[in-house]
PDB file of C-alpha atoms and ligand atoms in Angstrom:
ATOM      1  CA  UNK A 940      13.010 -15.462  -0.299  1.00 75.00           C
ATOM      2  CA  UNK A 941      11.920 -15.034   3.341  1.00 93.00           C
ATOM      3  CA  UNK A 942       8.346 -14.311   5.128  1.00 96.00           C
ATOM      4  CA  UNK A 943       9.141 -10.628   6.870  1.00 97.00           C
ATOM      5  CA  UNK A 944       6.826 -10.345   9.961  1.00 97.00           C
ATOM      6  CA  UNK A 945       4.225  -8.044   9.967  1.00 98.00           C
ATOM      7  CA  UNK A 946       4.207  -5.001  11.935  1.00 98.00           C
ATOM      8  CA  UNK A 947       1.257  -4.481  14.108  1.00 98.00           C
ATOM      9  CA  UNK A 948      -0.650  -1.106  14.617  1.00 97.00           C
ATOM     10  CA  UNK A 949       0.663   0.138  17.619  1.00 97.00           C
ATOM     11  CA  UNK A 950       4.400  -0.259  16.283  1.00 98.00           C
ATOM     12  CA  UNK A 951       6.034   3.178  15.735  1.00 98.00           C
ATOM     13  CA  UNK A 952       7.525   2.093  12.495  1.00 98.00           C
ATOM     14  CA  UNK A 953       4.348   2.338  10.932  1.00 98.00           C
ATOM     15  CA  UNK A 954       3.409   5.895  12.054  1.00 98.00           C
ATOM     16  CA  UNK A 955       6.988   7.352  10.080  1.00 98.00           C
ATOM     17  CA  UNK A 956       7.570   8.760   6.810  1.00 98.00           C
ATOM     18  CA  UNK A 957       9.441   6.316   4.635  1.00 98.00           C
ATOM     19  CA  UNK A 958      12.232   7.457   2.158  1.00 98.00           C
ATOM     20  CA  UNK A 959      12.666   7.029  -1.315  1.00 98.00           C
ATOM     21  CA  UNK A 960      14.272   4.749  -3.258  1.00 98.00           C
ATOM     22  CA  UNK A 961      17.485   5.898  -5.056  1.00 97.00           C
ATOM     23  CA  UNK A 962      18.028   3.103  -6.485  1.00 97.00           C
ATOM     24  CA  UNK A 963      17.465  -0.667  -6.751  1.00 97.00           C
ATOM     25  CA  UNK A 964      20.165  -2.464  -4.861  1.00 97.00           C
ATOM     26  CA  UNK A 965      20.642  -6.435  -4.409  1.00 97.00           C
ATOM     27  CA  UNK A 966      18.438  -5.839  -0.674  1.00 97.00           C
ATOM     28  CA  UNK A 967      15.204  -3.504  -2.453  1.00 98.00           C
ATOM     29  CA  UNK A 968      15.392  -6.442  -4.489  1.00 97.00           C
ATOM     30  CA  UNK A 969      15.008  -9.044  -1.849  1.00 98.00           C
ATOM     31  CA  UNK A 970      13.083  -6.826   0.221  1.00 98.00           C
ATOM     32  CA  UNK A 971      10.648  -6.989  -2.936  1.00 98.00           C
ATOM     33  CA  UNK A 972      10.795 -10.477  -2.974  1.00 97.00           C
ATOM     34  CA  UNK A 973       9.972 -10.649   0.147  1.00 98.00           C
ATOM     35  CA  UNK A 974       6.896  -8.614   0.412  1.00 98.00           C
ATOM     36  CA  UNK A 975       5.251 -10.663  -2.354  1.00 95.00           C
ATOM     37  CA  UNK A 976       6.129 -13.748  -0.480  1.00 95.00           C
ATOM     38  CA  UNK A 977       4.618 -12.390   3.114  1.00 97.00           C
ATOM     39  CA  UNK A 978       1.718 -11.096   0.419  1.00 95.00           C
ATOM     40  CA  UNK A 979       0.756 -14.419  -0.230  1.00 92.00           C
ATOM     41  CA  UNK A 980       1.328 -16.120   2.519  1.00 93.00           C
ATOM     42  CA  UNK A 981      -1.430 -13.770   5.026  1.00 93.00           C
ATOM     43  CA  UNK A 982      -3.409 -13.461   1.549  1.00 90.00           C
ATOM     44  CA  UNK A 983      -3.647 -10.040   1.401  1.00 91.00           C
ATOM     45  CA  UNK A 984      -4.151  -7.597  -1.694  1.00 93.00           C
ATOM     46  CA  UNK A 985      -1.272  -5.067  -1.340  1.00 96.00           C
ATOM     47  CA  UNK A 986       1.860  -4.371   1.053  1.00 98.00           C
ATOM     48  CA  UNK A 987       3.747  -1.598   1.758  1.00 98.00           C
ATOM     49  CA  UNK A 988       7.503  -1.589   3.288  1.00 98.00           C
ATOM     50  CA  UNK A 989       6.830  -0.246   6.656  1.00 98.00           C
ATOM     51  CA  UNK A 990       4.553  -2.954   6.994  1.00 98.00           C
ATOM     52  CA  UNK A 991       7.643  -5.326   7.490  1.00 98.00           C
ATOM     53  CA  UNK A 992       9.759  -2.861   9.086  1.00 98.00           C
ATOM     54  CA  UNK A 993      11.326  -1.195   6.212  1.00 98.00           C
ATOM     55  CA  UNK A 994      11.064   2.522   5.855  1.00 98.00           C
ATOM     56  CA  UNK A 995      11.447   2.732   1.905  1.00 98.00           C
ATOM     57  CA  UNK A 996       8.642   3.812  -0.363  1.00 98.00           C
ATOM     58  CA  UNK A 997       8.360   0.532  -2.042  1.00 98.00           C
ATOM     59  CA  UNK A 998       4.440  -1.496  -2.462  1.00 98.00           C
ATOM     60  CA  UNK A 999       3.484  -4.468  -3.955  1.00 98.00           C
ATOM     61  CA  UNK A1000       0.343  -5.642  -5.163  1.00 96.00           C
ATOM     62  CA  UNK A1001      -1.411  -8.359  -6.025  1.00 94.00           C
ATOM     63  CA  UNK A1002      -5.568  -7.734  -7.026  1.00 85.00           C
ATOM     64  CA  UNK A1003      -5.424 -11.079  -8.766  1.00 80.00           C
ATOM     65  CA  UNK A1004      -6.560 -13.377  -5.796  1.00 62.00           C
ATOM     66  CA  UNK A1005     -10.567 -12.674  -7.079  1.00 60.00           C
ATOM     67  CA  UNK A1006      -9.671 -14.778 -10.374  1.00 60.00           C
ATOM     68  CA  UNK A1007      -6.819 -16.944  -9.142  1.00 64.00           C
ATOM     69  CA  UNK A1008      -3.976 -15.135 -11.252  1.00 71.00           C
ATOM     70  CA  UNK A1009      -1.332 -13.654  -9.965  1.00 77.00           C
ATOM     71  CA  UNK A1010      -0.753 -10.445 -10.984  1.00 87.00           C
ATOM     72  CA  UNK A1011       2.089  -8.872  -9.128  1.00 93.00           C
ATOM     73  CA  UNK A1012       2.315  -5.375  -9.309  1.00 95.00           C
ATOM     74  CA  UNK A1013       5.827  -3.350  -8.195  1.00 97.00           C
ATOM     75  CA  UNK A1014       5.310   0.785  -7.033  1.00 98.00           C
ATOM     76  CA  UNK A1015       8.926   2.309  -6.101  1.00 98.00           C
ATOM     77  CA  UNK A1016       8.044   5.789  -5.016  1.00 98.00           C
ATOM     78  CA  UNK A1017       5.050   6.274  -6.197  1.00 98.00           C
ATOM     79  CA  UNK A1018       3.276   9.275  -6.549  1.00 98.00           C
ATOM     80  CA  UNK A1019      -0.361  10.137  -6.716  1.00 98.00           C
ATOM     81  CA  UNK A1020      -0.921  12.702  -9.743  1.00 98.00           C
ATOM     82  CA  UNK A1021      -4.503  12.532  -9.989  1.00 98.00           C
ATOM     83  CA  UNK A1022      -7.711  11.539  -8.346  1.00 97.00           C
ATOM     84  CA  UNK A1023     -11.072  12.030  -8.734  1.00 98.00           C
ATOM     85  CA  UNK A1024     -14.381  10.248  -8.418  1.00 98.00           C
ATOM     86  CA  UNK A1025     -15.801   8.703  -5.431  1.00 97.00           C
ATOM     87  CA  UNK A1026     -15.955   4.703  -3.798  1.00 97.00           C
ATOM     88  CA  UNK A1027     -17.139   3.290  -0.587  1.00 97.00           C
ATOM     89  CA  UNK A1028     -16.040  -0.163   0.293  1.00 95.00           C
ATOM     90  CA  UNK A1029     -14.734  -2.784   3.218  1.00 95.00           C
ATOM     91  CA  UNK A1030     -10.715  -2.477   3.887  1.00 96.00           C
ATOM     92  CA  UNK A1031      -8.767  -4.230   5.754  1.00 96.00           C
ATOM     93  CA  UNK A1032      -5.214  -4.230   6.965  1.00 98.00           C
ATOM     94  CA  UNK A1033      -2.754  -6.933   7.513  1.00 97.00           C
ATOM     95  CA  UNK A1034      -1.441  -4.437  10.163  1.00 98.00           C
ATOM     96  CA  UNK A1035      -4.824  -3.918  11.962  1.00 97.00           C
ATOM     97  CA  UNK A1036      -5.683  -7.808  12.296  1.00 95.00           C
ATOM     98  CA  UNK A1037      -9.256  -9.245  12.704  1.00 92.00           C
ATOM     99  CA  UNK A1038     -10.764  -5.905  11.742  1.00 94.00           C
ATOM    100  CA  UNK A1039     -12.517  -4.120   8.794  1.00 95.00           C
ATOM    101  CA  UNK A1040     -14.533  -0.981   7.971  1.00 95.00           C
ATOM    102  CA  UNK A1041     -15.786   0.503   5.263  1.00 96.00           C
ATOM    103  CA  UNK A1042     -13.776   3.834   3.897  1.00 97.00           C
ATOM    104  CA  UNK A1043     -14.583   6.389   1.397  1.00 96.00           C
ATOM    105  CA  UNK A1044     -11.930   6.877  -1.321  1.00 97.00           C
ATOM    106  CA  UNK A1045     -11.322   8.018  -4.498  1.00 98.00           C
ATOM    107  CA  UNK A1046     -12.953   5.931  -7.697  1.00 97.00           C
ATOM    108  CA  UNK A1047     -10.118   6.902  -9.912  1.00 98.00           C
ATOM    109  CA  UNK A1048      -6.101   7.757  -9.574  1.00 98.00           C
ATOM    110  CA  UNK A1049      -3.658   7.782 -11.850  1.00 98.00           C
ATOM    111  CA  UNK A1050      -0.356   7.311 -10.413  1.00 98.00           C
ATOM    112  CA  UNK A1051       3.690   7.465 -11.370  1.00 98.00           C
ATOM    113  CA  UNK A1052       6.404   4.761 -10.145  1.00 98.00           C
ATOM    114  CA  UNK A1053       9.209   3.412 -11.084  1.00 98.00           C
ATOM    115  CA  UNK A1054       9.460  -0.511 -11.753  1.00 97.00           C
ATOM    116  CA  UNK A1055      11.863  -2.804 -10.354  1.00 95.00           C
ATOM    117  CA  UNK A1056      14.614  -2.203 -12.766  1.00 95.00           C
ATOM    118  CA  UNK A1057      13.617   1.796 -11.751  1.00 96.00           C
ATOM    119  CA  UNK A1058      11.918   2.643 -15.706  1.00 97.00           C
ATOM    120  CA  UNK A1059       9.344   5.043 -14.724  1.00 98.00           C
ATOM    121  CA  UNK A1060       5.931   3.837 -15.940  1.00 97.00           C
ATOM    122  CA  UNK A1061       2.482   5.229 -14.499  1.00 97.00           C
ATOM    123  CA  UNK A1062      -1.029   3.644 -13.963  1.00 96.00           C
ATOM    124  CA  UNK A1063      -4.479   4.876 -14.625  1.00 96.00           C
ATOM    125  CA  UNK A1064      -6.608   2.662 -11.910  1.00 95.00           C
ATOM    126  CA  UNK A1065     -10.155   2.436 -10.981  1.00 95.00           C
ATOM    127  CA  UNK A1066     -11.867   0.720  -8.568  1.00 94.00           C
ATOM    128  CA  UNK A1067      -9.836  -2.183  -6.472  1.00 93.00           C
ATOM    129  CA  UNK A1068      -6.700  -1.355  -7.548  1.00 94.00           C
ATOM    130  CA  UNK A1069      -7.200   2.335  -7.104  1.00 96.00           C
ATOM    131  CA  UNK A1070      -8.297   1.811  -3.462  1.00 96.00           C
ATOM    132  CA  UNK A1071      -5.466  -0.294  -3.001  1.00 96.00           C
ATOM    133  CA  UNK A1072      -2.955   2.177  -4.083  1.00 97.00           C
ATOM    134  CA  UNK A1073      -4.199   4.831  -1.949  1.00 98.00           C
ATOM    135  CA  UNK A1074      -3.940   2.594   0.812  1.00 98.00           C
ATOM    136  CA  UNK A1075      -0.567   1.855   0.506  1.00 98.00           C
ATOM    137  CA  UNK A1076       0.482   5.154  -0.275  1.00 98.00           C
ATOM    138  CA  UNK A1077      -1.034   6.015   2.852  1.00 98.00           C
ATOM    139  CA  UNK A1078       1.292   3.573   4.204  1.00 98.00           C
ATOM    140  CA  UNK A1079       4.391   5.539   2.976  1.00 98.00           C
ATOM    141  CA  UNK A1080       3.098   8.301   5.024  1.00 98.00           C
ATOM    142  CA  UNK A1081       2.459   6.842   8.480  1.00 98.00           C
ATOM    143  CA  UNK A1082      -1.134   6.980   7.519  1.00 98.00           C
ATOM    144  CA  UNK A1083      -3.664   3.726   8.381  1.00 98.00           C
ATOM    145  CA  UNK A1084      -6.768   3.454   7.068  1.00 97.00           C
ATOM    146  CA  UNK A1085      -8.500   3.606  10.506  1.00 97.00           C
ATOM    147  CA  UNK A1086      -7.099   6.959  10.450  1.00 96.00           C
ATOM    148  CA  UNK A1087      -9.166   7.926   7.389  1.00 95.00           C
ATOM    149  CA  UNK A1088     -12.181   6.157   9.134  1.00 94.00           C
ATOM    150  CA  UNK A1089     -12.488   8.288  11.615  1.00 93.00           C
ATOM    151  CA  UNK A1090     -11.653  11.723   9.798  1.00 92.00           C
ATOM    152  CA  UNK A1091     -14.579  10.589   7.555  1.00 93.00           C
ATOM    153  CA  UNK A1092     -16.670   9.773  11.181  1.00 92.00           C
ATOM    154  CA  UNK A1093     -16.116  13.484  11.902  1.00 92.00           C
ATOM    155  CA  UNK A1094     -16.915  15.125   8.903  1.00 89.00           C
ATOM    156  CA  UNK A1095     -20.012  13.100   8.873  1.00 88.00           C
ATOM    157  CA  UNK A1096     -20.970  14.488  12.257  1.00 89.00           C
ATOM    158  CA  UNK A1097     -20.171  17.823  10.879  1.00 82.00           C
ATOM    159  CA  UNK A1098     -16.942  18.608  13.414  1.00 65.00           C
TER     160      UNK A1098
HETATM  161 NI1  LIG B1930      -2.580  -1.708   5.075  1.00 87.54          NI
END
């Protein structure tokens, strides 16, 4: 395992499309490894490839730093199938340091992936975890949460 270095807003890399996974060679693996271990170390929630450079749709997450369990969570391209509800809450970025804001996301998604051994599996989240994965997926698309701030800025001022 290895710390990856975080990739700053600013960096191209994290304004690209990343590509899927076909399947789970010897480097997604260590990539994965990776991530969790960069994860910890800045002690953030969730992590998405491009974060560290890597333009694959891979995420990890970990919502279990509120309790003090790990619970490490694997995505490999995933895809958002449903959504609905409505949350407001503080995010944060480990790619937009020193900063946080509050965003308006969905309350619910249910979402399919594929695990690390690639067995398809899906997730029905709420709350934390559900902001978290739309986060990430944003991630996947070149998309930053300050991005969604300030869409939500304009439709509030009605533009
Ligand atoms: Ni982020």
């Amino acid at each position: 395992m290895a710390l990856r270095e975080i990739r700053i807003v600013g960096d191209e890399i994290l304004r690209k499309k990343s590509r899927e996974v076909k399947e789970v060679t010897p480097r997604i693996k260590e990539l994965i490894s990776d991530m969790f271990e960069t994860l910890y170390k800045e002690e953030g929630v969730g992590l998405a490839a491009p974060q560290v450079g890597v333009l694959r749709r891979v995420v990890v997450i970990d919502a279990g730093v509120e309790e003090d369990v790990k619970k490490p969570m694997v995505f490999i391209n995933p895809v958002i199938i449903e959504m609905d509800g409505e949350q407001t809450g503080e995010e944060g970025c480990l790619s937009v340091p020193d900063k946080s804001c509050e965003v308006r996301r969905a309350e619910h998604v249910v979402v399919e992936a594929f695990d690390e051994d690639m067995n398809p599996f899906s997730i029905d989240a709420h709350g934390l975890i559900a902001r978290c994965l739309q986060h990430e997926i944003d991630h996947l698309e070149g998309i930053l949460y300050i991005d969604r701030v300030k869409e939500q800025e304009a439709e509030e001022k009605g533009e």
